[in-house]
mmCIF file of C-alpha atoms in Angstrom:
data_model
loop_
_atom_site.group_PDB
_atom_site.id
_atom_site.type_symbol
_atom_site.label_atom_id
_atom_site.label_comp_id
_atom_site.label_asym_id
_atom_site.label_seq_id
_atom_site.Cartn_x
_atom_site.Cartn_y
_atom_site.Cartn_z
ATOM 1 C CA UNK A 195 0.000 0.000 0.000
ATOM 2 C CA UNK A 196 1.314 3.431 -0.951
ATOM 3 C CA UNK A 197 1.387 6.283 1.514
ATOM 4 C CA UNK A 198 -0.033 9.757 0.933
ATOM 5 C CA UNK A 199 3.517 10.953 0.207
ATOM 6 C CA UNK A 200 3.330 9.213 -3.162
ATOM 7 C CA UNK A 201 0.863 11.881 -4.361
ATOM 8 C CA UNK A 202 2.261 14.298 -6.895
ATOM 9 C CA UNK A 203 3.170 17.748 -5.649
ATOM 10 C CA UNK A 204 1.025 20.654 -6.806
ATOM 11 C CA UNK A 205 2.303 22.817 -9.638
ATOM 12 C CA UNK A 206 2.261 26.596 -10.012
ATOM 13 C CA UNK A 207 1.660 28.262 -13.354
ATOM 14 C CA UNK A 208 0.829 31.817 -14.359
ATOM 15 C CA UNK A 209 -2.482 32.763 -15.920
ATOM 16 C CA UNK A 210 -2.617 36.306 -17.276
ATOM 17 C CA UNK A 211 0.227 37.209 -14.948
ATOM 18 C CA UNK A 212 -1.303 35.697 -11.797
ATOM 19 C CA UNK A 213 0.278 32.711 -10.052
ATOM 20 C CA UNK A 214 -2.110 29.775 -9.736
ATOM 21 C CA UNK A 215 -1.362 26.526 -7.910
ATOM 22 C CA UNK A 216 -3.261 23.410 -8.973
ATOM 23 C CA UNK A 217 -2.904 19.665 -8.434
ATOM 24 C CA UNK A 218 -0.416 17.967 -10.745
ATOM 25 C CA UNK A 219 -2.106 16.493 -13.790
ATOM 26 C CA UNK A 220 -4.699 19.277 -14.043
ATOM 27 C CA UNK A 221 -5.298 20.510 -17.580
ATOM 28 C CA UNK A 222 -4.873 24.211 -18.314
ATOM 29 C CA UNK A 223 -8.606 24.392 -19.144
ATOM 30 C CA UNK A 224 -9.429 22.962 -15.713
ATOM 31 C CA UNK A 225 -7.009 25.399 -14.082
ATOM 32 C CA UNK A 226 -8.817 28.256 -15.828
ATOM 33 C CA UNK A 227 -12.121 26.964 -14.481
ATOM 34 C CA UNK A 228 -10.707 26.567 -10.964
ATOM 35 C CA UNK A 229 -9.794 30.245 -10.944
ATOM 36 C CA UNK A 230 -13.139 31.383 -12.305
ATOM 37 C CA UNK A 231 -11.552 32.381 -15.608
ATOM 38 C CA UNK A 232 -13.400 29.916 -17.743
ATOM 39 C CA UNK A 233 -13.156 32.172 -20.779
ATOM 40 C CA UNK A 234 -10.042 31.485 -22.814
ATOM 41 C CA UNK A 235 -10.592 33.616 -25.873
ATOM 42 C CA UNK A 236 -12.967 35.913 -27.748
ATOM 43 C CA UNK A 237 -14.387 35.255 -31.185
ATOM 44 C CA UNK A 238 -14.115 37.763 -34.039
ATOM 45 C CA UNK A 239 -17.101 39.729 -32.740
ATOM 46 C CA UNK A 240 -15.711 39.803 -29.210
ATOM 47 C CA UNK A 241 -18.013 37.207 -27.676
ATOM 48 C CA UNK A 242 -16.341 35.125 -24.941
ATOM 49 C CA UNK A 243 -15.490 31.510 -25.703
ATOM 50 C CA UNK A 244 -14.371 28.655 -23.479
ATOM 51 C CA UNK A 245 -13.946 24.893 -23.425
ATOM 52 C CA UNK A 246 -16.936 22.972 -24.763
ATOM 53 C CA UNK A 247 -15.720 19.407 -25.247
ATOM 54 C CA UNK A 248 -12.663 19.085 -23.018
ATOM 55 C CA UNK A 249 -10.994 16.702 -25.450
ATOM 56 C CA UNK A 250 -9.542 18.842 -28.238
ATOM 57 C CA UNK A 251 -12.376 18.606 -30.726
ATOM 58 C CA UNK A 252 -14.159 21.957 -30.494
ATOM 59 C CA UNK A 253 -11.141 24.298 -30.487
ATOM 60 C CA UNK A 254 -13.053 26.745 -28.268
ATOM 61 C CA UNK A 255 -10.477 26.668 -25.474
ATOM 62 C CA UNK A 256 -7.576 28.128 -27.413
ATOM 63 C CA UNK A 257 -5.130 30.402 -25.602
ATOM 64 C CA UNK A 258 -1.495 31.362 -25.779
ATOM 65 C CA UNK A 259 0.630 28.938 -23.752
ATOM 66 C CA UNK A 260 4.333 29.579 -23.353
ATOM 67 C CA UNK A 261 4.167 31.978 -26.294
ATOM 68 C CA UNK A 262 2.432 29.532 -28.631
ATOM 69 C CA UNK A 263 -0.865 31.030 -29.801
ATOM 70 C CA UNK A 264 -3.993 28.981 -30.474
ATOM 71 C CA UNK A 265 -2.991 26.145 -28.136
ATOM 72 C CA UNK A 266 -5.819 23.899 -26.948
ATOM 73 C CA UNK A 267 -5.894 24.376 -23.188
ATOM 74 C CA UNK A 268 -7.868 21.185 -22.619
ATOM 75 C CA UNK A 269 -4.995 19.076 -23.932
ATOM 76 C CA UNK A 270 -2.121 20.686 -22.046
ATOM 77 C CA UNK A 271 -1.303 19.501 -18.528
ATOM 78 C CA UNK A 272 -0.197 22.179 -16.092
ATOM 79 C CA UNK A 273 3.407 22.272 -15.015
ATOM 80 C CA UNK A 274 5.531 24.652 -12.995
ATOM 81 C CA UNK A 275 6.295 27.981 -14.674
ATOM 82 C CA UNK A 276 3.820 27.476 -17.520
ATOM 83 C CA UNK A 277 2.681 30.868 -18.858
ATOM 84 C CA UNK A 278 -0.924 31.145 -20.064
ATOM 85 C CA UNK A 279 -2.430 34.233 -21.677
ATOM 86 C CA UNK A 280 -6.135 34.390 -22.491
ATOM 87 C CA UNK A 281 -8.394 36.922 -24.182
ATOM 88 C CA UNK A 282 -10.750 36.946 -21.208
#
């Protein structure tokens, strides 16, 4: 039997310049939701958009991650020092 110490340590990333600590293995989309920033981008008319499918099919969760624009936040696991920039 494994002890509680075998759990993964939390990770801290930055979302729009704010440090956020989440459990290891959390997707960036889930981290956005945990902070109440469920909106990841705006469409061409400025309407807010956010994750719809959570599995990389809808493309609604796109954000800039570590300088790479249009990255699907639902497919990227959080890690220390990850930098996320959203439209919302």
